[in-house]
Structure formats: structure tokens, C-alpha cells
Coordinates of C-alpha atoms in Angstrom, one line a residue:
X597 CA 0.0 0.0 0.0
X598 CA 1.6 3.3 -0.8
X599 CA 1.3 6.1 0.9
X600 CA -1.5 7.6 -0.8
X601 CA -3.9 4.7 -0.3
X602 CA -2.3 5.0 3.7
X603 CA -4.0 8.1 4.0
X604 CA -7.1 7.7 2.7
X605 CA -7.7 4.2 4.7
X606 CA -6.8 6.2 7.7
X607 CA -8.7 8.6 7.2
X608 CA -11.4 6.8 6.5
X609 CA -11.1 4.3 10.1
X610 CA -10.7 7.1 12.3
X611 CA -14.1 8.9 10.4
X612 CA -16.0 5.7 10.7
X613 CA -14.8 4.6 14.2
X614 CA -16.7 5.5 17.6
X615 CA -13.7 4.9 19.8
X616 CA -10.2 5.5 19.4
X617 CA -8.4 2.9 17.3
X618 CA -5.5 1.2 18.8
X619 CA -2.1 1.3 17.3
X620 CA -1.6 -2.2 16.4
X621 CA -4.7 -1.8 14.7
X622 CA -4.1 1.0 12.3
X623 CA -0.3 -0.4 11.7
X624 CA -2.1 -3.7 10.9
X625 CA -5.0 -2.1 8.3
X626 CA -2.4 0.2 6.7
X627 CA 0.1 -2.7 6.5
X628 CA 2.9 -0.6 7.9
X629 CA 5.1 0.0 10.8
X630 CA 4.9 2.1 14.0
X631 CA 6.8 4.9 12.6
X632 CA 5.2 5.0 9.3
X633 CA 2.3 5.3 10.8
X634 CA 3.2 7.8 12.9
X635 CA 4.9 10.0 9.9
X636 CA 1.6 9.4 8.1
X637 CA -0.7 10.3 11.2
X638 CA 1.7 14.0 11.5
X639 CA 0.9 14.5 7.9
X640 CA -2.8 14.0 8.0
X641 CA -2.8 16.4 11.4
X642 CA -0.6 19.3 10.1
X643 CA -0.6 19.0 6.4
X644 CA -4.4 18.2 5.8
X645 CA -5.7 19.7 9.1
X646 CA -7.5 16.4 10.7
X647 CA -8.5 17.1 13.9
X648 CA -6.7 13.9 15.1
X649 CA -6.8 13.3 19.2
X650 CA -4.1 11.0 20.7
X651 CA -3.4 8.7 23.7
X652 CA -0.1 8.2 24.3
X653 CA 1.8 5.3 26.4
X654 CA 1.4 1.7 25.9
X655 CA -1.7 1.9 24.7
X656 CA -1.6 4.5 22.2
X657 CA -4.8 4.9 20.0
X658 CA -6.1 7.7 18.0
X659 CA -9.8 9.3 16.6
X660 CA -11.4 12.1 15.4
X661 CA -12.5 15.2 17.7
X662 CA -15.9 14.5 18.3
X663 CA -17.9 17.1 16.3
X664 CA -15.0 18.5 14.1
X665 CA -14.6 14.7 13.0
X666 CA -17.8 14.5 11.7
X667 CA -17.1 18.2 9.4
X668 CA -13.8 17.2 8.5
X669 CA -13.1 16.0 4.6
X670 CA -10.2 15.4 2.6
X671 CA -9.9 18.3 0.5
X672 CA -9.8 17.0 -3.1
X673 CA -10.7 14.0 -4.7
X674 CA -9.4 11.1 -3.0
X675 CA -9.4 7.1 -5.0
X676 CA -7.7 4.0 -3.4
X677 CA -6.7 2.3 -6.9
X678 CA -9.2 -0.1 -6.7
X679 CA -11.4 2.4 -6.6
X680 CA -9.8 4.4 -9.8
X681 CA -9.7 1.4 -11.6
X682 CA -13.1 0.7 -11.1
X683 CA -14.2 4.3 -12.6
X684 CA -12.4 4.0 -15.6
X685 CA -13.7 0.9 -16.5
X686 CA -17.1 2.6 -16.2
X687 CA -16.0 5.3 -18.4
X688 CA -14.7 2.7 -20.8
X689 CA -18.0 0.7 -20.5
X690 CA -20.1 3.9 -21.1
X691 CA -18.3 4.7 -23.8
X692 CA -18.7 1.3 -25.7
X693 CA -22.4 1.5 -24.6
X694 CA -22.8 1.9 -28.5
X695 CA -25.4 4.6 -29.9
X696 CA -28.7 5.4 -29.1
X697 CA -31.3 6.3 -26.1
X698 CA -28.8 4.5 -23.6
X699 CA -25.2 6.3 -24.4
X700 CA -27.0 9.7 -24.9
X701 CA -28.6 9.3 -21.1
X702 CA -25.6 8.2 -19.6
X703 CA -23.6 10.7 -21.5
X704 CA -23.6 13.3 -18.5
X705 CA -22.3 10.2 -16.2
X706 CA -19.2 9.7 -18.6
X707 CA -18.4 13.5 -18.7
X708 CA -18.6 13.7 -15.2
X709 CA -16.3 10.4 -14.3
X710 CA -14.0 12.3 -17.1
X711 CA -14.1 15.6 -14.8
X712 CA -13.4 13.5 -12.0
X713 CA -10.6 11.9 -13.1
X714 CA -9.0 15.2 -14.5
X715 CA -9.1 16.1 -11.1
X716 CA -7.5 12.7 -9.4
X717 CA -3.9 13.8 -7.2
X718 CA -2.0 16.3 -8.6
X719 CA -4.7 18.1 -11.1
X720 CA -3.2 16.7 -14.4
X721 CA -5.6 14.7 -17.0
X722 CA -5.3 11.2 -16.4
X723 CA -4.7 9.5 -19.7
X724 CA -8.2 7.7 -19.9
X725 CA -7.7 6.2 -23.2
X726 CA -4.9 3.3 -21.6
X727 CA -7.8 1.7 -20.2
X728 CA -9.2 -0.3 -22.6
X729 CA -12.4 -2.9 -22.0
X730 CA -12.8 -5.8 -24.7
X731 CA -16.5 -7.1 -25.1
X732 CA -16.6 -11.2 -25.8
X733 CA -19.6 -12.5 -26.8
X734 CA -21.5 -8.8 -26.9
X735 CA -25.0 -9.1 -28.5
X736 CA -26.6 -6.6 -30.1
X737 CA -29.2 -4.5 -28.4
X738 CA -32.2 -2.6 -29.1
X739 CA -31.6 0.3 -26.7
X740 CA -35.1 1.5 -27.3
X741 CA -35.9 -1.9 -26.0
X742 CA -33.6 -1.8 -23.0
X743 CA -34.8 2.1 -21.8
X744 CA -38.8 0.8 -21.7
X745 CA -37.6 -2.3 -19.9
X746 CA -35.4 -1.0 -17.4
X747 CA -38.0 1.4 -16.9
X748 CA -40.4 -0.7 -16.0
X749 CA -38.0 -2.6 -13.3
X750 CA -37.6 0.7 -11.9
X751 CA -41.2 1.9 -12.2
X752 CA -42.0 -1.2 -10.6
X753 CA -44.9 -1.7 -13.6
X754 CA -45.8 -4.8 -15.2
X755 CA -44.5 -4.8 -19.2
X756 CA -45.7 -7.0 -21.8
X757 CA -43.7 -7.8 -24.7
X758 CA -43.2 -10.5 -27.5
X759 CA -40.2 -12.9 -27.2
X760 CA -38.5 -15.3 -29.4
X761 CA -36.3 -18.1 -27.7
X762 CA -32.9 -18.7 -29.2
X763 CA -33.0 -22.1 -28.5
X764 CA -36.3 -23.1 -30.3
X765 CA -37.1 -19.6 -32.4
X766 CA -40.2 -19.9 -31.5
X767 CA -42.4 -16.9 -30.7
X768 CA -44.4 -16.4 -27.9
X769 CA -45.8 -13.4 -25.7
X770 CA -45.8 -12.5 -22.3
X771 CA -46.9 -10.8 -19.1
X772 CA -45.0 -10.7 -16.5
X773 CA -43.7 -8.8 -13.1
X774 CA -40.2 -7.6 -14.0
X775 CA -38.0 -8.1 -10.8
X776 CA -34.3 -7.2 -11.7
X777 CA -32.2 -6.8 -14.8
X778 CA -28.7 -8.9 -14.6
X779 CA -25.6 -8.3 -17.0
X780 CA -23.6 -11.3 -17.5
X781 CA -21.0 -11.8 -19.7
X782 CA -21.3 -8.6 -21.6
X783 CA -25.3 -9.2 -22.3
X784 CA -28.4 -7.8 -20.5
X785 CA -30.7 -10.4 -19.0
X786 CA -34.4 -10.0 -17.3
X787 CA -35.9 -11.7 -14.3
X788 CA -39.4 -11.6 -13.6
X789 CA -42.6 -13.4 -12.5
X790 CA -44.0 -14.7 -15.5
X791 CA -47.9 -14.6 -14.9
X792 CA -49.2 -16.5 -17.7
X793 CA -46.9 -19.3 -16.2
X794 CA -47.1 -18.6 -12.6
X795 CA -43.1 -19.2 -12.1
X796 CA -39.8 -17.2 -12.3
X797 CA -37.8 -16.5 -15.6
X798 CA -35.3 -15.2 -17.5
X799 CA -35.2 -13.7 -20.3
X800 CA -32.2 -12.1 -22.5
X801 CA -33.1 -8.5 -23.1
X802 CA -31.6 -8.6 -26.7
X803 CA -34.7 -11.4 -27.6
X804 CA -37.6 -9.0 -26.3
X805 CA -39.4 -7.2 -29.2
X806 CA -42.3 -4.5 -28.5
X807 CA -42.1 -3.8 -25.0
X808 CA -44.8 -2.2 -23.5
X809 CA -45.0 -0.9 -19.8
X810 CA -48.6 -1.6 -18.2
X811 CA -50.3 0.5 -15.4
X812 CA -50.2 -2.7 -13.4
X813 CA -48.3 -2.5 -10.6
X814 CA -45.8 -5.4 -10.7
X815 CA -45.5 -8.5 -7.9
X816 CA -42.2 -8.1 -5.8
X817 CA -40.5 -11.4 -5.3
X818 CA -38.4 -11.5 -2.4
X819 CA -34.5 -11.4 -3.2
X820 CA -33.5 -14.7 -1.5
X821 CA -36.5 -16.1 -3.1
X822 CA -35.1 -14.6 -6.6
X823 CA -32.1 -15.9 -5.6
X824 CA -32.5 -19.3 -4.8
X825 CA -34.8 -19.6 -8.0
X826 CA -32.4 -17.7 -10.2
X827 CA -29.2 -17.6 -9.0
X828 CA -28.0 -20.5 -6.9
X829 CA -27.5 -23.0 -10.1
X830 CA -24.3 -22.4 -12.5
X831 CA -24.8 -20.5 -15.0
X832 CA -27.4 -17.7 -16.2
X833 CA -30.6 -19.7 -16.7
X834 CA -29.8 -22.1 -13.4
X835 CA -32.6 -22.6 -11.7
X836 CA -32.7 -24.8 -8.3
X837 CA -29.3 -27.4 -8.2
X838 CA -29.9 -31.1 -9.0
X839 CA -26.5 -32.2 -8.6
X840 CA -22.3 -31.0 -8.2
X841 CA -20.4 -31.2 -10.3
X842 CA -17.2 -32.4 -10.2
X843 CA -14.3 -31.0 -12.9
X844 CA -10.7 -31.8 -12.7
X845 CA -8.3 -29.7 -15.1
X846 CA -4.6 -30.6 -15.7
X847 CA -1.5 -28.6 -14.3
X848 CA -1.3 -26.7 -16.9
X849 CA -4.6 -25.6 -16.8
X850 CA -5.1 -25.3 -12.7
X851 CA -2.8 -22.0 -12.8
X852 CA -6.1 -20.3 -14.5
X853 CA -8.7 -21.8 -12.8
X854 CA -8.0 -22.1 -9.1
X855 CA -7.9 -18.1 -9.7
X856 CA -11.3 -18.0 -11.4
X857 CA -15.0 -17.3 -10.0
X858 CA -17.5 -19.8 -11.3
X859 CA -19.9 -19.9 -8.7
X860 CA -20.2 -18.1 -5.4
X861 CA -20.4 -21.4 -3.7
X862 CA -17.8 -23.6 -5.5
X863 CA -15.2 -25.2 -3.8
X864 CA -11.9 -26.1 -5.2
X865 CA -8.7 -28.2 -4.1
X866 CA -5.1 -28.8 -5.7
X867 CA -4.5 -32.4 -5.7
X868 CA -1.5 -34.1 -5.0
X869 CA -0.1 -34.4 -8.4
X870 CA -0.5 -30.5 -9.0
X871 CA -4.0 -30.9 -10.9
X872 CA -6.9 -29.0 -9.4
X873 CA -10.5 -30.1 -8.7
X874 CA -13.4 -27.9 -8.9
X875 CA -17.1 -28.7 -7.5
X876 CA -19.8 -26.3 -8.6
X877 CA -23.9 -26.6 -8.4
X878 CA -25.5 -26.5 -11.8
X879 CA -29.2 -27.4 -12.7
X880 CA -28.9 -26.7 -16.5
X881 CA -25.9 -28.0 -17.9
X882 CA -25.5 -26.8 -21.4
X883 CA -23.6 -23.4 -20.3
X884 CA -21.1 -25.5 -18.0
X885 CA -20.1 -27.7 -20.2
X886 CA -19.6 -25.0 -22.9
X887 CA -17.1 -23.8 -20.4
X888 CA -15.3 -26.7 -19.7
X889 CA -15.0 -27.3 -23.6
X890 CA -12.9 -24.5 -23.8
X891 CA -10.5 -26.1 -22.0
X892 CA -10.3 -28.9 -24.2
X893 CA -7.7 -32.0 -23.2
X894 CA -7.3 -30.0 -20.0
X895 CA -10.5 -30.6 -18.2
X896 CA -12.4 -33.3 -17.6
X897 CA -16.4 -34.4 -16.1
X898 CA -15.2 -36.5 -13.2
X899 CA -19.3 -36.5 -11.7
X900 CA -22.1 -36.9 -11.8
X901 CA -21.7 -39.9 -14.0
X902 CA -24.9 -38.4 -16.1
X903 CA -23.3 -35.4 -16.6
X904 CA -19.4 -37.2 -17.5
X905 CA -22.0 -39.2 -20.2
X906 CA -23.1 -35.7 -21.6
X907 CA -20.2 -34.3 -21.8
X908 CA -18.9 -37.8 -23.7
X909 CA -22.0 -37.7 -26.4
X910 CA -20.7 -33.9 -27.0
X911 CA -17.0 -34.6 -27.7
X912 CA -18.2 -37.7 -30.0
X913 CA -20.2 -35.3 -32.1
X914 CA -17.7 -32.6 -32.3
X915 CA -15.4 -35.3 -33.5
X916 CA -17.6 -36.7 -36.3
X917 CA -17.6 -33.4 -38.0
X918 CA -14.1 -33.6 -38.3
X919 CA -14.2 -36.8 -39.0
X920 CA -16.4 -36.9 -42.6
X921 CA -14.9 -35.5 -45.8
X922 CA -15.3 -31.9 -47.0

């Protein structure tokens, strides 16, 4: 942590904290020792004007005047880097939004982050255009479409609209209780309460065609209940688990994976001969083998065996194609 990011997280514990903070605290959150704190604790008091109060002794602790604490600011803009880094890939992404209603509304946002940023440390333009976010697997989108459905998540409104399923392309129409849009992967995806069906669904935003918001005031689905429907399956169309399964991928490939997020409750181990093993939930089990294919000779289904005999069928029929004459 440099010293920048020292002062701010200081800062920022003795503003949030009731009682003074220890020393072995602040040295431990700031990742430091006692005299770098100490320099950096002088600097925030005389340089900055924090109306730091002391104890010293054996048990030296520090906080905020009570009242002038609560007033006091850093003057400037102050980012820890995570927190820079995570504005310019908004800018980026705003800037990509592509053309139409939803990159002219958010335009104000991106020349605001851009006024922000000009303004990060030492006043000089931060050069913006060295972030750079690549889209995989982007679908087009009808931001017409998007602006009347988000709407009506926000509006809390029933919406009606006609939708045609990639898998089948078959057309169909719907009424339902929109609960919360998701963006995965790089698309925009829409849950609701599908009343014609009386059960929760998602839909991919770029497949809805004539959207229209109803006076209807929509049915709220609690969040765990959205959750457990929607999200606690791999992939984007999970639904409740039936099974774990269990992937193992080779050395080579373990340096990736251990470091990825596939589920928020997967569990991984390295095994003893430097391969890695990797359980996640899944209910629908076309988008997890899709991933593991991309691994190739690297991964393989160790379990369910239902799923190991899916994933068998797949690699068969990938191979006959290469296997007949052209």
C-alpha cells in the first residue's frame, strides 16, 4: 500500500470509528510500521488539518475530535486504486455503450467520471484512453428496447412484450412482473414473474421485441426467493441445483482456474499431483459444459456420472464433424 492509499484508509477508520483505534490496529490495516504510521498520522494532522486526538503510552490509539470529525473532509478528490480502476472501467463501458437512447442518457455520467478523473492527485488529466475494455460474446441490443424495460423494473410496472427463444425460435408473448435486470458476460438479461406461467424467468433483453410498460403494478418477489430460483445454479438460466459437479483440469490448466470465480459457492482443491478439482452446483448443464470445452484435453467431467455421459456424447459429435470428408 503506498502512501496515498495510507491516507485515505486512515482517514477513512478514524471517520468511521466510535472509539479510538488502537495502534496495532491501524499499523495492521495500513500494512505498515509504527513509525510509518506515525509520519503518516503527523501528515494528515498538520498537512491536511484532521483534527486527530491522541493517547499516548502503551496503549496508544487515536480518533477524530468528536464534532470537528464528523465536518472534516479530505480536500480533493481522494481514489484507493481499486477504486480508480473501477471508474475508468465505467467510463470505458459507457463509452462502448454503443449509440442510441442509452449512451446519450448516460452521457452526462461519462463526462462527469472524465471531470473527476482530470481532477484525481495532482490536477493533471489522467490519460483515460490506456484503459481499454474488450467485449466477448457482446450481442446486439435494441436500446429503445432496453430504456422501456429497465424502466419498468424501476417503475415497478408490469411490461408486456413479444419474445423469441434462441433455442427453439419460436415466438411467444408475455406478461409478466419484471423483478431485476442482470448483466452477465457482456449481455443484459431480465428476471421476472411470468404470470401467464405462474413461475420465475429469465429472459435475454436482446430477444424482447415491443415492450410495452402496463399501469399494473408489478409482484415483488423476495430477493432470496429470486435468488435461490435464479441464482444459486451455475450459469445464467440455473434454476434450483440437482447435482455437483465435479471437474478436474490438468496442471497446466489449474494455474487459470484455481484463480477463477464460477460460482459463489464452488469449492476447489489442488490435488496431489498438482491438478486442481473444482465442484460447482448446476441445474442446467449446457452453459457449464460449454465452459469446460474450452478447455479442451485440459478438463475433464469426473461426476455426476450423467453429466461425464453428456459431456462424452458432446465430444463424439464434435469429432464426427471432423471426421467426414469436406
Amino acid at each position: 500500500m503506498d502512501r496515498y492509499e495510507r491516507i485515505l484508509t486512515l482517514h477513512r477508520l478514524l471517520k468511521s470509528a466510535h472509539y479510538p483505534v488502537p495502534l496495532p490496529r491501524l499499523m495492521d490495516e495500513l500494512e505498515c510500521s509504527r513509525a510509518t504510521l506515525y509520519r503518516d498520522v503527523a501528515f494528515l494532522r498538520d498537512a491536511l488539518g484532521a483534527p486527530i486526538e491522541s493517547a499516548g503510552g502503551e496503549h496508544a490509539a487515536f480518533r477524530y475530535a468528536a464534532g470537528e470529525g464528523e465536518r472534516f473532509e479530505l480536500p480533493g478528490l481522494w481514489l484507493t486504486s481499486d477504486e480508480l480502476a473501477a471508474l475508468l472501467a465505467l467510463n470505458e463501458l459507457i463509452g462502448r455503450s454503443g449509440p442510441g437512447v442509452l449512451a446519450g442518457a448516460l452521457a452526462p455520467f461519462k463526462a462527469r467520471i472524465e471531470h473527476l478523473l482530470s481532477d484525481q492527485g495532482t490536477g493533471k488529466t489522467l490519460p483515460i484512453e490506456r484503459i481499454r475494455v474488450i467485449a466477448w460474446g457482446e450481442r446486439k441490443l435494441d436500446q429503445q428496447v432496453f430504456r422501456v424495460v429497465a424502466g419498468a423494473v424501476l417503475e415497478r410496472k408490469q411490461l408486456r412484450f413479444r419474445y423469441r427463444a434462441r433455442t427453439t425460435n419460436a415466438d411467444s408473448h408475455r406478461r409478466v412482473s419484471p423483478q431485476r435486470l442482470t448483466h452477465y458476460r457482456d449481455n443484459w438479461y431480465l428476471d421476472v414473474w411470468d404470470h401467464d406461467r405462474e413461475a420465475l424467468r429469465s429472459f435475454a433483453v436482446d430477444r424482447i421485441a415491443e415492450p410495452q410498460a402496463l399501469d399494473e403494478p408489478a409482484r415483488d418477489v423476495a430477493e432470496q426467493d429470486l435468488n435461490d430460483a435464479l441464482a444459486s445454479s451455475y450459469g445464467i438460466f440455473a434454476g434450483k441445483p440437482k447435482a455437483w459437479a465435479t471437474l478436474r483440469f490438468s496442471q497446466h490448466a489449474a494455474r487459470w482456474v484455481a484463480d477463477e470465480h464460477w460460482h459463489s459457492q464452488q469449492k476447489g482443491e489442488w490435488l496431489p499431483d498438482g491438478r486442481y478439482e473444482l465442484q460447482v452446483p448446476y441445474s442446467n448443464s449446457k452453459e457449464l459444459l460449454m465452459d469446460v470445452l474450452k478447455y479442451g484435453p485440459d478438463a475433464e467431467v469426473v461426476a455426476p456420472l450423467s453429466l461425464r455421459e453428456e459431456m462424452k456424447i458432446q465430444l463424439q459429435l464434435a469429432l464426427g464433424g471432423y471426421q467426414s470428408e469436406k
